[in-house]
């Protein structure tokens, strides 16, 4: 038995979703601070902001893994993972199209 399985036995679905929501909110906050760094806001520490962004991305990834195992069956988990490449391709295609329109 792995740690993810153990965690999924220790929490219910509502708690998993609550934790995912909380981690997503913290990632949104970290992303907002990162935008301030990118806009050269002197009130934000770039190193701290970067480290916080890294931590929050990791927290969200972990909670996504737990939620997928807790709430989705194997076929649905596969659908999530296999859809990633398609979504990246669609995003890439939109960016290519946008660059053509602005050229």
CSV table of C-alpha atoms in Angstrom, one decimal:
chain,number,residue,atom,x,y,z
A,1,UNK,CA,0.0,0.0,0.0
A,2,UNK,CA,1.4,3.4,-0.9
A,3,UNK,CA,1.1,6.8,0.9
A,4,UNK,CA,-1.6,8.0,-1.5
A,5,UNK,CA,-3.8,5.0,-0.8
A,6,UNK,CA,-3.3,5.6,2.9
A,7,UNK,CA,-4.2,9.2,2.7
A,8,UNK,CA,-7.3,8.4,0.6
A,9,UNK,CA,-8.4,6.0,3.4
A,10,UNK,CA,-7.8,8.7,6.1
A,11,UNK,CA,-9.9,11.5,4.5
A,12,UNK,CA,-13.3,11.6,2.9
A,13,UNK,CA,-14.1,13.1,-0.5
A,14,UNK,CA,-15.4,16.4,0.9
A,15,UNK,CA,-12.1,16.9,2.8
A,16,UNK,CA,-10.1,16.1,-0.3
A,17,UNK,CA,-12.0,18.7,-2.3
A,18,UNK,CA,-11.8,21.3,0.5
A,19,UNK,CA,-8.0,20.8,0.7
A,20,UNK,CA,-7.7,21.1,-3.1
A,21,UNK,CA,-9.7,24.3,-3.0
A,22,UNK,CA,-7.5,25.7,-0.3
A,23,UNK,CA,-4.3,24.8,-2.1
A,24,UNK,CA,-5.7,26.3,-5.4
A,25,UNK,CA,-6.5,29.6,-3.6
A,26,UNK,CA,-2.9,29.7,-2.2
A,27,UNK,CA,-1.5,29.1,-5.7
A,28,UNK,CA,-3.7,31.9,-7.0
A,29,UNK,CA,-2.2,34.2,-4.4
A,30,UNK,CA,1.3,33.1,-5.2
A,31,UNK,CA,0.6,33.7,-8.9
A,32,UNK,CA,-0.6,37.2,-8.2
A,33,UNK,CA,2.5,38.0,-6.3
A,34,UNK,CA,4.6,36.6,-9.1
A,35,UNK,CA,2.9,39.0,-11.5
A,36,UNK,CA,3.9,41.8,-9.2
A,37,UNK,CA,7.5,40.6,-9.4
A,38,UNK,CA,7.2,40.5,-13.2
A,39,UNK,CA,5.9,44.1,-13.1
A,40,UNK,CA,8.9,45.1,-11.1
A,41,UNK,CA,7.0,45.9,-7.9
A,42,UNK,CA,9.7,46.8,-5.4
A,43,UNK,CA,7.5,45.8,-2.4
A,44,UNK,CA,7.7,42.1,-3.3
A,45,UNK,CA,10.8,40.0,-2.7
A,46,UNK,CA,11.5,38.1,-5.9
A,47,UNK,CA,13.3,35.2,-4.3
A,48,UNK,CA,10.6,34.6,-1.6
A,49,UNK,CA,7.9,34.9,-4.2
A,50,UNK,CA,9.6,32.4,-6.5
A,51,UNK,CA,10.0,29.9,-3.6
A,52,UNK,CA,6.4,30.3,-2.6
A,53,UNK,CA,5.2,29.8,-6.1
A,54,UNK,CA,7.2,26.5,-6.3
A,55,UNK,CA,5.8,25.3,-3.0
A,56,UNK,CA,2.2,26.1,-4.0
A,57,UNK,CA,2.5,24.4,-7.4
A,58,UNK,CA,3.8,21.3,-5.6
A,59,UNK,CA,0.9,21.5,-3.1
A,60,UNK,CA,-1.7,21.7,-5.8
A,61,UNK,CA,-0.1,18.9,-7.8
A,62,UNK,CA,-0.1,16.7,-4.7
A,63,UNK,CA,-3.8,17.5,-3.9
A,64,UNK,CA,-4.8,16.9,-7.6
A,65,UNK,CA,-3.2,13.4,-7.3
A,66,UNK,CA,-5.1,12.7,-4.1
A,67,UNK,CA,-8.4,14.0,-5.5
A,68,UNK,CA,-7.9,11.9,-8.6
A,69,UNK,CA,-7.3,8.8,-6.6
A,70,UNK,CA,-10.1,9.5,-4.1
A,71,UNK,CA,-12.9,10.6,-6.5
A,72,UNK,CA,-12.1,9.2,-10.0
A,73,UNK,CA,-12.2,5.6,-11.2
A,74,UNK,CA,-9.2,4.4,-13.2
A,75,UNK,CA,-10.9,5.1,-16.5
A,76,UNK,CA,-11.5,8.7,-15.5
A,77,UNK,CA,-8.0,9.1,-14.2
A,78,UNK,CA,-6.7,7.9,-17.6
A,79,UNK,CA,-9.0,10.4,-19.3
A,80,UNK,CA,-7.5,13.2,-17.3
A,81,UNK,CA,-3.9,12.2,-18.0
A,82,UNK,CA,-4.4,11.4,-21.7
A,83,UNK,CA,-6.3,14.6,-22.3
A,84,UNK,CA,-3.2,16.7,-21.2
A,85,UNK,CA,-1.4,16.3,-24.5
A,86,UNK,CA,-4.6,17.3,-26.4
A,87,UNK,CA,-5.0,20.4,-24.3
A,88,UNK,CA,-1.4,21.4,-24.7
A,89,UNK,CA,-1.8,21.0,-28.5
A,90,UNK,CA,-4.9,23.1,-28.5
A,91,UNK,CA,-3.2,25.8,-26.5
A,92,UNK,CA,-0.2,25.7,-28.8
A,93,UNK,CA,-2.4,26.0,-31.9
A,94,UNK,CA,-4.2,29.0,-30.4
A,95,UNK,CA,-0.9,30.7,-29.7
A,96,UNK,CA,0.4,30.0,-33.2
A,97,UNK,CA,-2.9,31.4,-34.7
A,98,UNK,CA,-2.6,34.5,-32.4
A,99,UNK,CA,0.9,35.2,-33.6
A,100,UNK,CA,-0.2,34.9,-37.2
A,101,UNK,CA,-2.9,37.5,-36.6
A,102,UNK,CA,-0.5,39.9,-35.0
A,103,UNK,CA,2.2,39.5,-37.6
